[in-house]
GROMACS .gro file of C-alpha atoms in nm:
model
  172
    1ALA     CA    1   0.000   0.000   0.000
    2ARG     CA    2   0.278   0.244   0.091
    3SER     CA    3   0.460   0.181  -0.238
    4PHE     CA    4   0.159   0.314  -0.427
    5ASP     CA    5   0.039   0.568  -0.171
    6ILE     CA    6  -0.283   0.379  -0.101
    7ASP     CA    7  -0.446   0.357   0.241
    8VAL     CA    8  -0.354   0.017   0.386
    9ASN     CA    9  -0.706  -0.025   0.527
   10LEU     CA   10  -0.852   0.033   0.181
   11LEU     CA   11  -0.623  -0.231   0.030
   12GLN     CA   12  -0.721  -0.471   0.310
   13GLY     CA   13  -1.086  -0.392   0.232
   14ILE     CA   14  -1.030  -0.493  -0.131
   15ALA     CA   15  -0.867  -0.822  -0.022
   16ALA     CA   16  -1.147  -0.895   0.225
   17THR     CA   17  -1.412  -0.827  -0.039
   18GLU     CA   18  -1.236  -1.020  -0.313
   19SER     CA   19  -1.127  -1.333  -0.126
   20SER     CA   20  -1.206  -1.308   0.246
   21PHE     CA   21  -0.827  -1.335   0.285
   22ILE     CA   22  -0.829  -1.688   0.145
   23PRO     CA   23  -0.586  -1.694  -0.149
   24ARG     CA   24  -0.729  -1.916  -0.418
   25ASP     CA   25  -0.814  -1.937  -0.784
   26SER     CA   26  -1.175  -1.860  -0.872
   27SER     CA   27  -1.401  -1.980  -1.151
   28ASN     CA   28  -1.380  -1.644  -1.331
   29GLY     CA   29  -1.000  -1.658  -1.348
   30GLY     CA   30  -0.924  -1.448  -1.041
   31ARG     CA   31  -0.605  -1.545  -0.858
   32GLY     CA   32  -0.485  -1.497  -0.503
   33LEU     CA   33  -0.589  -1.264  -0.223
   34PHE     CA   34  -0.697  -0.989  -0.459
   35GLN     CA   35  -0.851  -1.215  -0.725
   36ILE     CA   36  -0.629  -1.069  -0.997
   37THR     CA   37  -0.753  -1.134  -1.351
   38GLN     CA   38  -0.640  -0.917  -1.640
   39VAL     CA   39  -0.415  -0.629  -1.542
   40PRO     CA   40  -0.337  -0.314  -1.742
   41LYS     CA   41   0.023  -0.332  -1.868
   42ILE     CA   42   0.114  -0.006  -1.696
   43ALA     CA   43   0.007  -0.152  -1.360
   44THR     CA   44   0.210  -0.467  -1.418
   45ASP     CA   45   0.515  -0.258  -1.512
   46GLN     CA   46   0.480  -0.044  -1.198
   47ALA     CA   47   0.443  -0.353  -0.977
   48LEU     CA   48   0.752  -0.514  -1.132
   49LYS     CA   49   0.953  -0.196  -1.083
   50ARG     CA   50   0.854  -0.154  -0.718
   51LEU     CA   51   0.901  -0.523  -0.641
   52GLY     CA   52   1.242  -0.517  -0.803
   53THR     CA   53   1.178  -0.842  -0.988
   54GLU     CA   54   1.154  -0.954  -1.349
   55LYS     CA   55   0.842  -1.169  -1.321
   56ILE     CA   56   0.513  -1.149  -1.131
   57ASP     CA   57   0.403  -1.457  -0.939
   58LEU     CA   58   0.036  -1.410  -0.850
   59GLU     CA   59   0.055  -1.707  -0.612
   60ASN     CA   60   0.296  -1.500  -0.401
   61PRO     CA   61   0.080  -1.286  -0.167
   62ARG     CA   62   0.330  -0.997  -0.179
   63HIS     CA   63   0.329  -0.993  -0.560
   64ASN     CA   64  -0.050  -1.026  -0.562
   65ALA     CA   65  -0.081  -0.726  -0.329
   66PHE     CA   66   0.162  -0.515  -0.534
   67VAL     CA   67  -0.028  -0.591  -0.855
   68ALA     CA   68  -0.359  -0.512  -0.683
   69ALA     CA   69  -0.227  -0.183  -0.547
   70ALA     CA   70  -0.082  -0.083  -0.885
   71THR     CA   71  -0.405  -0.181  -1.062
   72PHE     CA   72  -0.625   0.008  -0.817
   73LYS     CA   73  -0.398   0.314  -0.837
   74HIS     CA   74  -0.424   0.301  -1.218
   75TYR     CA   75  -0.804   0.282  -1.213
   76LEU     CA   76  -0.829   0.550  -0.946
   77ALA     CA   77  -0.625   0.788  -1.164
   78GLU     CA   78  -0.833   0.689  -1.469
   79MET     CA   79  -1.147   0.781  -1.275
   80LYS     CA   80  -1.003   1.120  -1.170
   81ASN     CA   81  -0.951   1.006  -0.808
   82ASP     CA   82  -1.321   0.930  -0.756
   83LEU     CA   83  -1.296   0.655  -0.494
   84PHE     CA   84  -1.632   0.493  -0.578
   85LEU     CA   85  -1.559   0.486  -0.951
   86GLY     CA   86  -1.202   0.369  -0.891
   87LEU     CA   87  -1.326   0.076  -0.684
   88LEU     CA   88  -1.594  -0.005  -0.939
   89ALA     CA   89  -1.338   0.009  -1.221
   90TYR     CA   90  -1.108  -0.224  -1.023
   91ASN     CA   91  -1.394  -0.469  -0.977
   92ILE     CA   92  -1.503  -0.460  -1.341
   93GLY     CA   93  -1.147  -0.468  -1.473
   94PRO     CA   94  -1.094  -0.452  -1.846
   95ALA     CA   95  -1.402  -0.666  -1.921
   96ASN     CA   96  -1.636  -0.510  -2.178
   97GLY     CA   97  -1.379  -0.237  -2.240
   98GLY     CA   98  -1.361  -0.137  -1.873
   99LEU     CA   99  -1.564   0.114  -1.677
  100ARG     CA  100  -1.432   0.415  -1.867
  101PHE     CA  101  -1.559   0.267  -2.195
  102ILE     CA  102  -1.897   0.182  -2.038
  103MET     CA  103  -1.928   0.538  -1.904
  104GLN     CA  104  -1.836   0.691  -2.241
  105ARG     CA  105  -2.079   0.463  -2.422
  106TYR     CA  106  -2.373   0.572  -2.205
  107GLY     CA  107  -2.268   0.930  -2.138
  108ALA     CA  108  -2.232   0.873  -1.764
  109SER     CA  109  -2.004   1.107  -1.573
  110ASP     CA  110  -2.015   0.988  -1.211
  111PHE     CA  111  -2.117   0.706  -0.977
  112ILE     CA  112  -2.481   0.820  -0.971
  113THR     CA  113  -2.532   0.851  -1.347
  114ILE     CA  114  -2.367   0.513  -1.421
  115GLN     CA  115  -2.608   0.320  -1.195
  116PRO     CA  116  -2.880   0.239  -1.451
  117TYR     CA  117  -2.619   0.078  -1.677
  118LEU     CA  118  -2.471  -0.147  -1.410
  119GLN     CA  119  -2.763  -0.386  -1.373
  120ILE     CA  120  -2.554  -0.700  -1.426
  121LEU     CA  121  -2.250  -0.577  -1.233
  122PRO     CA  122  -2.202  -0.570  -0.855
  123ARG     CA  123  -2.290  -0.207  -0.782
  124ASP     CA  124  -2.242  -0.262  -0.409
  125TYR     CA  125  -1.871  -0.346  -0.447
  126PRO     CA  126  -1.744  -0.001  -0.340
  127ILE     CA  127  -1.969  -0.007  -0.032
  128ARG     CA  128  -1.846  -0.352   0.071
  129VAL     CA  129  -1.480  -0.250   0.029
  130LEU     CA  130  -1.530   0.073   0.223
  131SER     CA  131  -1.720  -0.111   0.499
  132TYR     CA  132  -1.434  -0.356   0.545
  133SER     CA  133  -1.186  -0.069   0.527
  134LEU     CA  134  -1.369   0.113   0.805
  135ALA     CA  135  -1.381  -0.206   1.012
  136PHE     CA  136  -1.003  -0.248   0.982
  137ARG     CA  137  -0.947   0.117   1.073
  138LEU     CA  138  -1.171   0.079   1.380
  139TRP     CA  139  -0.993  -0.242   1.477
  140VAL     CA  140  -0.660  -0.060   1.475
  141LEU     CA  141  -0.805   0.216   1.693
  142ALA     CA  142  -0.959  -0.039   1.927
  143THR     CA  143  -0.630  -0.224   1.969
  144VAL     CA  144  -0.466   0.099   2.076
  145PHE     CA  145  -0.738   0.259   2.288
  146VAL     CA  146  -0.983  -0.011   2.401
  147ILE     CA  147  -0.837  -0.363   2.405
  148PRO     CA  148  -0.564  -0.291   2.661
  149PHE     CA  149  -0.844  -0.225   2.912
  150LEU     CA  150  -1.055  -0.533   2.839
  151ASP     CA  151  -1.017  -0.877   2.989
  152ARG     CA  152  -0.976  -1.184   2.767
  153TRP     CA  153  -1.347  -1.280   2.779
  154GLU     CA  154  -1.457  -0.938   2.660
  155ILE     CA  155  -1.205  -0.953   2.377
  156ALA     CA  156  -1.332  -1.298   2.277
  157ALA     CA  157  -1.693  -1.174   2.283
  158TRP     CA  158  -1.608  -0.882   2.054
  159ALA     CA  159  -1.417  -1.113   1.818
  160VAL     CA  160  -1.717  -1.348   1.793
  161LEU     CA  161  -1.953  -1.055   1.733
  162GLY     CA  162  -1.723  -0.915   1.464
  163GLY     CA  163  -1.703  -1.256   1.293
  164ALA     CA  164  -2.081  -1.293   1.303
  165LEU     CA  165  -2.127  -0.946   1.150
  166ALA     CA  166  -1.875  -1.025   0.876
  167LEU     CA  167  -2.057  -1.350   0.790
  168TRP     CA  168  -2.391  -1.171   0.788
  169TRP     CA  169  -2.252  -0.899   0.559
  170ARG     CA  170  -2.108  -1.157   0.317
  171SER     CA  171  -2.450  -1.324   0.294
  172LEU     CA  172  -2.618  -1.004   0.167
   0.00000   0.00000   0.00000
């Protein structure tokens, strides 16, 4: 995340949304923690440069994360730093020409005006990523300010509640 100046909680939110932190290959061709499919060449080149390697291994979680960060950074810039559109573009990837092509085709200019054209795509993706991102940010704050004052049973209860909420959210 630091290599591409992306909030670490946001990158964790993408991983949680994409794979629930279980690196695997999916039926649609996604690979690893970030379910990498097709990647813009510029993002691959940036990941290679920052990794200091000649080849990307998507089975390597570090490589997978660097490619995801580079890809998200690319789409974020393409969407003029609109976080919702950047996340949506990351999720759609280059399929069907990518989000920029879809927006140009229908004359959409922002997240609101693109909604009617996203009927078959997961429109809730940005919300899920941002929800996870917020949860990770709150967890970090809790570990600093709250957890030191709780006993082990209270910590366990909060962990179970958090797990139950995450499972509920995934079922929506």
